[in-house]
Tab-separated table of C-alpha atoms and ligand atoms in Angstrom:
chain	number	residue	atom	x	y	z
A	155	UNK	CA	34.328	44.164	-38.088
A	156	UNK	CA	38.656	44.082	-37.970
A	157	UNK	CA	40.196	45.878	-35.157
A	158	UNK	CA	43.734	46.362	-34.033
A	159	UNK	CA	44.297	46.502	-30.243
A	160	UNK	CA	47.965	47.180	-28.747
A	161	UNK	CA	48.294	45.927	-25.617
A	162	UNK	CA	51.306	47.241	-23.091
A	163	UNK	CA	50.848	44.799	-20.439
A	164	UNK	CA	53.763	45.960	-17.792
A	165	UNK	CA	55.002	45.427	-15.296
A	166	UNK	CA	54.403	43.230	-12.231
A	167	UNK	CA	50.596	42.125	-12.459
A	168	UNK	CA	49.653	43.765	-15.540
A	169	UNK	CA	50.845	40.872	-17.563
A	170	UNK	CA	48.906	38.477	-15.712
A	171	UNK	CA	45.571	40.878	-16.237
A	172	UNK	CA	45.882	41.634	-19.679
A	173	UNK	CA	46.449	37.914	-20.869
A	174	UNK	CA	42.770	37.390	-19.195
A	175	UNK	CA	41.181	40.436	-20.627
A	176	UNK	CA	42.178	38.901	-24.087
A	177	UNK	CA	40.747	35.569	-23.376
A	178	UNK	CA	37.422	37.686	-22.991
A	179	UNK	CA	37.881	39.922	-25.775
A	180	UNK	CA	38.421	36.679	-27.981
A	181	UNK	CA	35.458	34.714	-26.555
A	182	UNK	CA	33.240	37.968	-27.452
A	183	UNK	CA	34.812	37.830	-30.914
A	184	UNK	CA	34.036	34.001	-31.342
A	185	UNK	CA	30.380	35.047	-30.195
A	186	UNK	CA	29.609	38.084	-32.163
A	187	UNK	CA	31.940	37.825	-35.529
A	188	UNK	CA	34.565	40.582	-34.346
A	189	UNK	CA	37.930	40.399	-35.032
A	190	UNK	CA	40.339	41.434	-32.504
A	191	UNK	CA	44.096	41.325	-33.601
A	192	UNK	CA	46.890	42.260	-31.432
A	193	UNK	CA	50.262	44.055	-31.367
A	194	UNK	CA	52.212	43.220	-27.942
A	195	UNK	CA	54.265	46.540	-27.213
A	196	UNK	CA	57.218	47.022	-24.318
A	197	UNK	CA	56.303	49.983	-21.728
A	198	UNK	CA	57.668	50.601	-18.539
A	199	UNK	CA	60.001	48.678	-16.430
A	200	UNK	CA	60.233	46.197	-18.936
A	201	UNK	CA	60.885	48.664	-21.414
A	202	UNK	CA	63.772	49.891	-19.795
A	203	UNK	CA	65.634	46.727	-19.192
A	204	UNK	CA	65.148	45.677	-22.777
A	205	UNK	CA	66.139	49.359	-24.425
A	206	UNK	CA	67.276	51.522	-21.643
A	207	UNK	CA	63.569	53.949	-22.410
A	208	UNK	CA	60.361	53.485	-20.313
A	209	UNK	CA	58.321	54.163	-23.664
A	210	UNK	CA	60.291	52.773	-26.527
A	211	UNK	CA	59.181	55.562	-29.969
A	212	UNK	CA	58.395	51.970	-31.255
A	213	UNK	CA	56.138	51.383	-29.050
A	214	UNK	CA	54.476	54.853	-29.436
A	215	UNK	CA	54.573	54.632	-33.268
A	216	UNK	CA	53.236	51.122	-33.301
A	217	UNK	CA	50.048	51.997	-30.983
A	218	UNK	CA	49.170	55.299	-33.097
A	219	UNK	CA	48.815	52.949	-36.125
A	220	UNK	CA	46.246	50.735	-33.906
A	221	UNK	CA	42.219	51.664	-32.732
A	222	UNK	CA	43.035	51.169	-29.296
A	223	UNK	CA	45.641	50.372	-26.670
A	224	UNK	CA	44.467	48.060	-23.725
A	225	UNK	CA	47.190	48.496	-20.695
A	226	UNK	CA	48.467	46.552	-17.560
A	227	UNK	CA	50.095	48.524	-15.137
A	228	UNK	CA	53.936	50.235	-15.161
A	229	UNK	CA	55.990	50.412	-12.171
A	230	UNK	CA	57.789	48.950	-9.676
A	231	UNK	CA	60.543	48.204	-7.064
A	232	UNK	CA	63.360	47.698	-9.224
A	233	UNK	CA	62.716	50.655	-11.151
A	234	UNK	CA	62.406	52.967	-7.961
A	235	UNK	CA	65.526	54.708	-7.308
A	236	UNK	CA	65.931	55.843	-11.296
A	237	UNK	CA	65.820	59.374	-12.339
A	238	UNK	CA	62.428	60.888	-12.674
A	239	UNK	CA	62.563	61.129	-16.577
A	240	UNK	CA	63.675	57.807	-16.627
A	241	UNK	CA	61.166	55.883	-14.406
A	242	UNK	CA	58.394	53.428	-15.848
A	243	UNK	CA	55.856	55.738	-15.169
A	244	UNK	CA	56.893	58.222	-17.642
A	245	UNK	CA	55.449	55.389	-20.242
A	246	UNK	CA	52.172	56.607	-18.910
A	247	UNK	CA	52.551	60.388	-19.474
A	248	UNK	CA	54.233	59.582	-22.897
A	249	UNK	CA	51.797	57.049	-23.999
A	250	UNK	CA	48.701	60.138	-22.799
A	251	UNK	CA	50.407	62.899	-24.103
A	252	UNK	CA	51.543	60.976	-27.418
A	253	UNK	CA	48.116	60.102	-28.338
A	254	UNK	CA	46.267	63.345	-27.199
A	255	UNK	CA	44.298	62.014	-24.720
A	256	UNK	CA	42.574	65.172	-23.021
A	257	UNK	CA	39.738	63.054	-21.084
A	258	UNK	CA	39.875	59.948	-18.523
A	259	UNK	CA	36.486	58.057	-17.936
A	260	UNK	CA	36.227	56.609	-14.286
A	261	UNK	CA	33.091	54.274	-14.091
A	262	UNK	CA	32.499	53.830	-10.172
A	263	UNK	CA	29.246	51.327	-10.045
A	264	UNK	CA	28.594	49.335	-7.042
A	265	UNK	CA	27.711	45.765	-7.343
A	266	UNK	CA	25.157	44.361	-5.388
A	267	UNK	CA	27.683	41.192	-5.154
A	268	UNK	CA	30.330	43.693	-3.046
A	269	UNK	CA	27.735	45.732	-1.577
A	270	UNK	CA	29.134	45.457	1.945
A	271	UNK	CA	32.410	47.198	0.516
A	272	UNK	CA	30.533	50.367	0.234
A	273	UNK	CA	31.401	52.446	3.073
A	274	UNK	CA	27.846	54.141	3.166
A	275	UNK	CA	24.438	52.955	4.110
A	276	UNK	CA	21.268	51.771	2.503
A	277	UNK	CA	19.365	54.764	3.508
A	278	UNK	CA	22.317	56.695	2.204
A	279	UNK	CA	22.610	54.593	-1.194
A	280	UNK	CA	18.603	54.885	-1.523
A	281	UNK	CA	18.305	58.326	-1.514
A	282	UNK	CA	17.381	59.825	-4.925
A	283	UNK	CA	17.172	56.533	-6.698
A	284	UNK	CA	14.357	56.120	-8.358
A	285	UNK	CA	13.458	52.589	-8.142
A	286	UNK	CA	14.406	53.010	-4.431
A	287	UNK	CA	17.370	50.906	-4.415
A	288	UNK	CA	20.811	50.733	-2.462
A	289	UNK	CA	22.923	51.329	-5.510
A	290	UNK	CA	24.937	53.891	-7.554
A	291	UNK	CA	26.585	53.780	-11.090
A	292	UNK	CA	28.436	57.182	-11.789
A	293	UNK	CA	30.925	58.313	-14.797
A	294	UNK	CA	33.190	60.734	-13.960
A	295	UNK	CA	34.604	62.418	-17.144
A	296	UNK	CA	38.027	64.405	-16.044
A	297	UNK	CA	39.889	66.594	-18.554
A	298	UNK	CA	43.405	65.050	-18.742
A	299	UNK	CA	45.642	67.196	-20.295
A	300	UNK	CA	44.881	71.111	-18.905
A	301	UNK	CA	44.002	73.265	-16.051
A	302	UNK	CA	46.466	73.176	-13.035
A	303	UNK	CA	48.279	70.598	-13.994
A	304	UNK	CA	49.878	71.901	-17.061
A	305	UNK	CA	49.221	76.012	-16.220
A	306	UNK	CA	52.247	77.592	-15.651
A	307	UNK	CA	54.151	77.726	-12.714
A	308	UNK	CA	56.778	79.166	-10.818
A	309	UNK	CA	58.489	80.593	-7.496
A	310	UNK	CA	59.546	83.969	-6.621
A	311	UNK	CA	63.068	85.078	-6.293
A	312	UNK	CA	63.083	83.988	-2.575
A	313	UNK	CA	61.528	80.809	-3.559
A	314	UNK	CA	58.987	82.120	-0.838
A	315	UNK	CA	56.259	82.487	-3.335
A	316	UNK	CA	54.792	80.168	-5.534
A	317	UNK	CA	51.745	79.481	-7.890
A	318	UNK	CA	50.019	77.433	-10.616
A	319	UNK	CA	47.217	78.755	-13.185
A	320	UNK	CA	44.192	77.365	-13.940
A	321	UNK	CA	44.155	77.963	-17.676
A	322	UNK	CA	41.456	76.656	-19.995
A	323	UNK	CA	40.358	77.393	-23.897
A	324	UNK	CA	37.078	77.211	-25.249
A	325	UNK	CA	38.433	74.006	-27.544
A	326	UNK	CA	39.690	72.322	-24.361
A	327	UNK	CA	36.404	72.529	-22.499
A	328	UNK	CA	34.128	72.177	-25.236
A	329	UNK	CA	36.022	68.538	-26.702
A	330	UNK	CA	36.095	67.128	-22.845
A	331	UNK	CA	32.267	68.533	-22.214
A	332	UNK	CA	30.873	66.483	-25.613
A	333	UNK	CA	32.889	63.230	-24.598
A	334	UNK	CA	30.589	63.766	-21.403
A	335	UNK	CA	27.394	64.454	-22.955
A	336	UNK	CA	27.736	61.215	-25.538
A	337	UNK	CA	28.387	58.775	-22.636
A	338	UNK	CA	24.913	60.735	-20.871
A	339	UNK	CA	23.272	59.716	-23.880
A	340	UNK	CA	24.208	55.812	-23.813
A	341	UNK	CA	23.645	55.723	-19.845
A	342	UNK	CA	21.042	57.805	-17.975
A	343	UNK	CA	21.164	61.145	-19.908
A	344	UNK	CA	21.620	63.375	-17.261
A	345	UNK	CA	24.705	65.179	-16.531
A	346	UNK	CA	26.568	67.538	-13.905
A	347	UNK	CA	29.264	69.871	-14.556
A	348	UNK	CA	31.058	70.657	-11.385
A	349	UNK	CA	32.999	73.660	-10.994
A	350	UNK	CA	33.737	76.543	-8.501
A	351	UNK	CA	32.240	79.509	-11.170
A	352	UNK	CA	31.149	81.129	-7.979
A	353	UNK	CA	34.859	82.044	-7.440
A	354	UNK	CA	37.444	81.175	-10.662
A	355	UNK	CA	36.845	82.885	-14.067
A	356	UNK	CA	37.880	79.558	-15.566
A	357	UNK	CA	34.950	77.349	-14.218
A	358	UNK	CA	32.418	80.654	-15.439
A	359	UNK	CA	33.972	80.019	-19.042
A	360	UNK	CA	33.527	76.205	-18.759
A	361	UNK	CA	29.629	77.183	-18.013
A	362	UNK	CA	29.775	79.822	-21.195
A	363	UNK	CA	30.408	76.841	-23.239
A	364	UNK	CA	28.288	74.168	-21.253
A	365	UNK	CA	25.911	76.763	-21.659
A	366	UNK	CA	26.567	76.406	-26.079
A	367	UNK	CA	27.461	72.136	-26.003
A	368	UNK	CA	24.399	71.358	-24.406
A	369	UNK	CA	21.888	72.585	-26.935
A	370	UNK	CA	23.160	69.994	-29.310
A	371	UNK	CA	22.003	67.296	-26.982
A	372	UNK	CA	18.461	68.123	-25.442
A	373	UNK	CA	17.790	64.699	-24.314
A	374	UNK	CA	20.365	65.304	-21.281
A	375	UNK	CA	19.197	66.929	-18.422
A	376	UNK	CA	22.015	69.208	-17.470
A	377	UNK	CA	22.984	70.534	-14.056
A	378	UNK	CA	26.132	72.266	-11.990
A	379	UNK	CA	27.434	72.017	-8.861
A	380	UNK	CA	30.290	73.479	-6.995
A	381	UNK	CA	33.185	71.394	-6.496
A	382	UNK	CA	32.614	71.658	-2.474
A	383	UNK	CA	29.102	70.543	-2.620
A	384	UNK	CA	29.909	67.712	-4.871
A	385	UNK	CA	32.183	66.029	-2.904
A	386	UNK	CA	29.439	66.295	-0.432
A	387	UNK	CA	26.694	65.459	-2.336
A	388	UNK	CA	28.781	61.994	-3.612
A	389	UNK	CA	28.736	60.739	0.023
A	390	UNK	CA	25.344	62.340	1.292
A	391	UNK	CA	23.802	60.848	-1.737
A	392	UNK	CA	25.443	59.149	-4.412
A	393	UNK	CA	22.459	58.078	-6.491
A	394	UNK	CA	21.795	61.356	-7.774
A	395	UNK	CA	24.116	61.337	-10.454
A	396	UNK	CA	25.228	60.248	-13.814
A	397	UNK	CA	27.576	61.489	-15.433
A	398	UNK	CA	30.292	64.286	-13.808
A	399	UNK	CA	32.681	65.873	-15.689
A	400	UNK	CA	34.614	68.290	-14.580
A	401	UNK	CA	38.506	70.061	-14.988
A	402	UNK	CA	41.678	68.066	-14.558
A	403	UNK	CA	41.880	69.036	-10.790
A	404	UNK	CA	38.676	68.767	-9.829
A	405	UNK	CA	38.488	65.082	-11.739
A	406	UNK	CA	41.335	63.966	-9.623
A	407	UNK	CA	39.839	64.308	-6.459
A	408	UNK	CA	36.473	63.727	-6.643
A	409	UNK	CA	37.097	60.418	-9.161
A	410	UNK	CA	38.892	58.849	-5.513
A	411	UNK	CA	36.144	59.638	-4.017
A	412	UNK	CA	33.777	57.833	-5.929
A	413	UNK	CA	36.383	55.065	-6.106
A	414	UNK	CA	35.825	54.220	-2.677
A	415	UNK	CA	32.208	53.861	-2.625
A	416	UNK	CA	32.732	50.991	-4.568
A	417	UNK	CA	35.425	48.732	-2.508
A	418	UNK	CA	38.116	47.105	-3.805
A	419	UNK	CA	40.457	48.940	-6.275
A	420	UNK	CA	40.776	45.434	-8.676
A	421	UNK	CA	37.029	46.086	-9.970
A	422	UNK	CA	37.821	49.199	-11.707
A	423	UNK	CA	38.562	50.381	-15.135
A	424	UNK	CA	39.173	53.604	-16.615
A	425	UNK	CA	39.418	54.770	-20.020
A	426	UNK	CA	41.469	58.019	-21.458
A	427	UNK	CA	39.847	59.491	-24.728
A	428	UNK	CA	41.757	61.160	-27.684
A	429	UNK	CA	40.255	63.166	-30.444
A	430	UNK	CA	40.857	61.269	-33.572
A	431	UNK	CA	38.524	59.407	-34.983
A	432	UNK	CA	39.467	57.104	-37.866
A	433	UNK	CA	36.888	54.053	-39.625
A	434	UNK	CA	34.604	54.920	-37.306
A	435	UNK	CA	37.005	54.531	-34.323
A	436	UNK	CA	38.074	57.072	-31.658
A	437	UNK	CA	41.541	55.788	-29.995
A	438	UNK	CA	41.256	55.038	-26.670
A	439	UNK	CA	43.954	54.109	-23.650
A	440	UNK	CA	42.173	51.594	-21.399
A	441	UNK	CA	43.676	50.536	-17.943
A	442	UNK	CA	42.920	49.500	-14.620
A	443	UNK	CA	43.362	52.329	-12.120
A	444	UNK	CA	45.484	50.185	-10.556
A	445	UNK	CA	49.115	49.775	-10.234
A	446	UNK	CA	51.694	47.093	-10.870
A	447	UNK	CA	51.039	45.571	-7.371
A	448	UNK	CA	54.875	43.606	-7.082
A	449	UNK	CA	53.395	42.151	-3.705
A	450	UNK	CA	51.467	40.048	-5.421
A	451	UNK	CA	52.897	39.947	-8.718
A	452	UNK	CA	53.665	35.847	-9.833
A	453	UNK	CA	51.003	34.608	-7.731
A	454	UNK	CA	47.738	34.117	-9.671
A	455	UNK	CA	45.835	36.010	-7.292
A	456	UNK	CA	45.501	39.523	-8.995
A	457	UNK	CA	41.728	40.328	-9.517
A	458	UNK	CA	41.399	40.851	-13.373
A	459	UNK	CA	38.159	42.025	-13.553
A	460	UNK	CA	39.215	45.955	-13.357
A	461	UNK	CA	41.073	44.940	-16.836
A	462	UNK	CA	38.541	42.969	-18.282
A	463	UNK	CA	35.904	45.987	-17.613
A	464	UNK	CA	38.393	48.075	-18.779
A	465	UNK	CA	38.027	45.770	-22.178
A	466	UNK	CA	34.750	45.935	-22.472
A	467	UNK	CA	34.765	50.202	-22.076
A	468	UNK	CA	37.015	49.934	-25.021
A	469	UNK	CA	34.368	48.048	-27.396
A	470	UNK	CA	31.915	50.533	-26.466
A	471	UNK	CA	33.563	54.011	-26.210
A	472	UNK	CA	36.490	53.245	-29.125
A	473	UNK	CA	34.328	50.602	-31.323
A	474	UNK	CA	30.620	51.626	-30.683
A	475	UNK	CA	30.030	47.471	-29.576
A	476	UNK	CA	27.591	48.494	-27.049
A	477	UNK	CA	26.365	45.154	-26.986
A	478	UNK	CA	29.394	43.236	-26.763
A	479	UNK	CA	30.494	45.533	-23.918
A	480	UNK	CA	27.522	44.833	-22.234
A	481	UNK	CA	28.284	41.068	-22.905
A	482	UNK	CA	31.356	41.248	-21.008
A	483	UNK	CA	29.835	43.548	-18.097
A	484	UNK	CA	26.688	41.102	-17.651
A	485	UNK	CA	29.287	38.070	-17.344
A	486	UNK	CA	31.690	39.580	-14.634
A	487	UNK	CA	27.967	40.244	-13.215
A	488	UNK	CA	27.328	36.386	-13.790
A	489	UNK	CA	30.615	35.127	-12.132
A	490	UNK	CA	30.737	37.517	-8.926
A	491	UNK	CA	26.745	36.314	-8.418
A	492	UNK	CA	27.870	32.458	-8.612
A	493	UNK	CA	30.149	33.486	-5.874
A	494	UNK	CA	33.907	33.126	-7.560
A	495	UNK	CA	35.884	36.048	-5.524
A	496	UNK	CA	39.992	37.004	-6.145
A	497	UNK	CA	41.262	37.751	-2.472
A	498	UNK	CA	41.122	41.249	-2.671
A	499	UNK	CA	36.862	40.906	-2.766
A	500	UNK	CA	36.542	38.095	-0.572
A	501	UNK	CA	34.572	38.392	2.791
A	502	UNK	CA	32.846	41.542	1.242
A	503	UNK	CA	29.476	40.010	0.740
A	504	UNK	CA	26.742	39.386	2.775
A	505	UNK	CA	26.472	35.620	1.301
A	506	UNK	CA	30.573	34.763	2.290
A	507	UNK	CA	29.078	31.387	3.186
A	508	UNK	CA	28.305	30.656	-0.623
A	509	UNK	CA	31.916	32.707	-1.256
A	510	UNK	CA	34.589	30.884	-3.610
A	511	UNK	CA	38.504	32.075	-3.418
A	512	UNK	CA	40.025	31.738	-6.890
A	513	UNK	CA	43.215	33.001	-8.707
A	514	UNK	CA	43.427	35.039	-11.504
A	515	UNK	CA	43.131	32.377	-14.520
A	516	UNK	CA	40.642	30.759	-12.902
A	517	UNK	CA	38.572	34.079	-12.513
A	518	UNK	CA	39.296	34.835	-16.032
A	519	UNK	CA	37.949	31.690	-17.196
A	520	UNK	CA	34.838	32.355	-15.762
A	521	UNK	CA	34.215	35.212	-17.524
A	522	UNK	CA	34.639	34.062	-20.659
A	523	UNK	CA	32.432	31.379	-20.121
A	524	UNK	CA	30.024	33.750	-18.739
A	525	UNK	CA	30.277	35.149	-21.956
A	526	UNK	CA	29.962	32.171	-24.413
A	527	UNK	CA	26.776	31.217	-22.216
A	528	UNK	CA	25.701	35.087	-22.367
A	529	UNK	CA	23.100	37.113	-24.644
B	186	NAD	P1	48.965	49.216	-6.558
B	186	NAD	O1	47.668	49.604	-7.132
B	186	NAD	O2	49.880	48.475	-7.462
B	186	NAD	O3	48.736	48.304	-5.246
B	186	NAD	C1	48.070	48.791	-4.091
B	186	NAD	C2	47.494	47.605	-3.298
B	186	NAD	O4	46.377	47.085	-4.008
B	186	NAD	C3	48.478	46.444	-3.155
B	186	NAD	O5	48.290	45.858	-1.895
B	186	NAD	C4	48.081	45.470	-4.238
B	186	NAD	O6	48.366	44.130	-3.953
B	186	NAD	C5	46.574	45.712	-4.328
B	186	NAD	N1	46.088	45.513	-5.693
B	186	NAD	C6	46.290	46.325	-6.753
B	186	NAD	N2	45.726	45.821	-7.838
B	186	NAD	C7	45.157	44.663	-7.469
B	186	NAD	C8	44.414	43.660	-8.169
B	186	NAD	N3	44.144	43.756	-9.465
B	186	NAD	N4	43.982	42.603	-7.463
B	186	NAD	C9	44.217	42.473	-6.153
B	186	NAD	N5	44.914	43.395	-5.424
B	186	NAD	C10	45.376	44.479	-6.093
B	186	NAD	O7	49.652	50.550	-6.031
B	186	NAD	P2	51.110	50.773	-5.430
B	186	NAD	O8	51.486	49.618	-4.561
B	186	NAD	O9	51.076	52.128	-4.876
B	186	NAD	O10	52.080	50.810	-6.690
B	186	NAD	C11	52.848	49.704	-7.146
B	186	NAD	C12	53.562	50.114	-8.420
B	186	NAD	O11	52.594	50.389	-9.456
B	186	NAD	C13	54.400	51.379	-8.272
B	186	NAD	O12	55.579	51.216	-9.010
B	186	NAD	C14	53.525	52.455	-8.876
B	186	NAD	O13	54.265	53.537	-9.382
B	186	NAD	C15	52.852	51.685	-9.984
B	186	NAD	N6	51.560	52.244	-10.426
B	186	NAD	C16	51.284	52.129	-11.744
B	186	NAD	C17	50.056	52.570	-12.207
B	186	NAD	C18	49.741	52.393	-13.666
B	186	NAD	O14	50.478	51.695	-14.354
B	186	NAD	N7	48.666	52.974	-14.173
B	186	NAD	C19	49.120	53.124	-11.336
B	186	NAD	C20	49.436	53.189	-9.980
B	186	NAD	C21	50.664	52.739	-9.530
């Protein structure tokens, strides 16, 4: 099969990230038939020195005409002391809101290369895992684009008072819930919803309709918890779940969490789901969840592997290439077990002895010949 990808690389690192994630992507194509072509699109800081706009309406235009978007990071010094309307990051909120992208996938799996990165013990990491090892691999589904982040808002007369409103529809909650229960089916098919219904009327309606959703998929084993006891539950035992999803607020929080658990913040990718589906596609925004980093932007030493994951949740979740993302996912397995480490994951691993530093290209070029020697 064709598909279009735009790619916004950034600022700062994201250039140097995205230029490796498309050496994969075109080493899976050369393996499995795929064709990926890309658009390269100005957003951010780069967007603004070249047209005075963080997110150009070109650029917008151009990446609603494409299946997906694959994205650097935005940001930096230079841009810092601009207006807020003005600022790089803007590109971000333009690009989500442009699109209609109303839920953010955050993969947190720990690999058994960087398990010494995981702040928590075996006995800890053993704990409800079936096959009784140290590990966890959790998807936290967040709803992007309500609840308290976009409720209204607003201060008393004195300025003395203030609030924000947790405000959810059916539609909102039932789109985010079934963008949950379809990655349950392709992973472990079990899923939590995590709420506070004990207290907020809003979290009672998301069980109405969790309540309706899940009948449609009886194959996942469905559970709830309250928000409290989740972010308890990820640290007292993390192998118990599978898939989270959960509001906008919620999401944010507890998808940090889970972040940490897993080490350094170059391994991970995210991706932010929209609604339309077109030949077969569903757009997708896929990023790193990290930022720009200008201290070592230039250098070769960025760890491109959050990007390249990020890469491979795009074949699966906007293509349906299960198999090619697993591909890409069993090579950065490959490469981190031969011992290759960016900076940021060195010295993590039990086995530093058989531990090689490398830059990003080199990294990079691992993969993809991790993949070309894959199955
Ligand atoms: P950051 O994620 O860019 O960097 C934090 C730290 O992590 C730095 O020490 C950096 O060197 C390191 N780091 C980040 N990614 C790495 C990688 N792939 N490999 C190795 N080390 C890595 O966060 P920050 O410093 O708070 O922000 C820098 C700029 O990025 C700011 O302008 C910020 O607004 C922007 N930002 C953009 C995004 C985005 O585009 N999605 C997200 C967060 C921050």
């Amino acid at each position: 099969m064709t598909f279009s990808i735009a790619l916004v690389p950034g600022d700062g690192i994201g250039p140097e990230v995205v230029e490796q994630a498309v050496e994969v992507l075109d080493a899976v194509g050369d393996k499995t038939g795929h064709v990926f072509n890309y658009v390269e699109l100005e957003a951010g800081g780069c967007a603004i020195d070249s047209t005075s706009e963080p997110l150009p309406a070109e650029t917008l235009e151009t990446v609603k005409q494409c299946d997906a978007l694959l994205l650097g990071a935005v940001g930096g010094p230079k841009w810092e002391s601009l207006p807020g309307h003005l600022r790089p990051e803007r590109a971000l909120l333009g690009l989500r809101a442009g699109l209609g992208m109303f839920a953010n996938l955050r993969p947190a799996r720990l690999l058994p290369q960087l398990r010494t990165a995981c702040p928590v013990k075996d006995e800890v990491l053993v704990k409800s895992n079936a096959d009784g090892k140290p590990k966890f691999d959790i998807l936290i589904v967040r709803e992007l684009t309500g609840g308290l982040y976009f409720g209204e808002r607003g201060r008393s007369a004195d300025g003395k008072t203030a609030f924000d409103t947790e405000k959810y529809s059916w539609m909102e909650i039932e789109r985010v819930l079934r963008v949950g229960y379809d990655a349950a089916m392709g992973r472990g098919k079990k899923i939590c919803i995590v709420d506070k219904s004990n207290v907020l009327e809003s979290s009672r309606l998301w069980r109405e309709v969790a309540a309706v959703v899940s009948k449609d998929y009886p194959a996942v084993e469905t559970n709830f918890l309250y928000v409290d006891n989740a972010a308890m539950q990820l640290i007292r035992a993390p192998g118990q779940f599978d898939v989270i999803v959960t509001s906008n607020l919620f999401g944010d929080i507890l998808s940090d969490e889970a972040s940490v658990l897993t080490g350094s913040i170059g391994m991970l990718p995210s991706a932010s789901l929209g609604a339309t589906v077109d030949k077969g596609c569903r757009m997708g925004m896929y990023e790193p969840i990290h930022g720009s980093a200008p201290d070592i932007a230039g250098k070769d030493s960025a760890n491109p592997l959050g990007t390249i994951l990020s890469a491979a949740m795009m074949l699966w979740y906007s293509f349906g290439l299960k198999k090619e993302a697993r591909l890409i996912e069993n090579a950065v397995d490959a490469v981190l077990d031969s011992g290759l480490r960016t900076v940021d994951i060195a010295g993590r691993s039990e086995r530093t002895a058989s531990e090689e530093i490398v830059g990003t290209r080199t990294m990079g070029a691992a993969v993809v010949k991790a993949v070309e020697n894959g199955e």
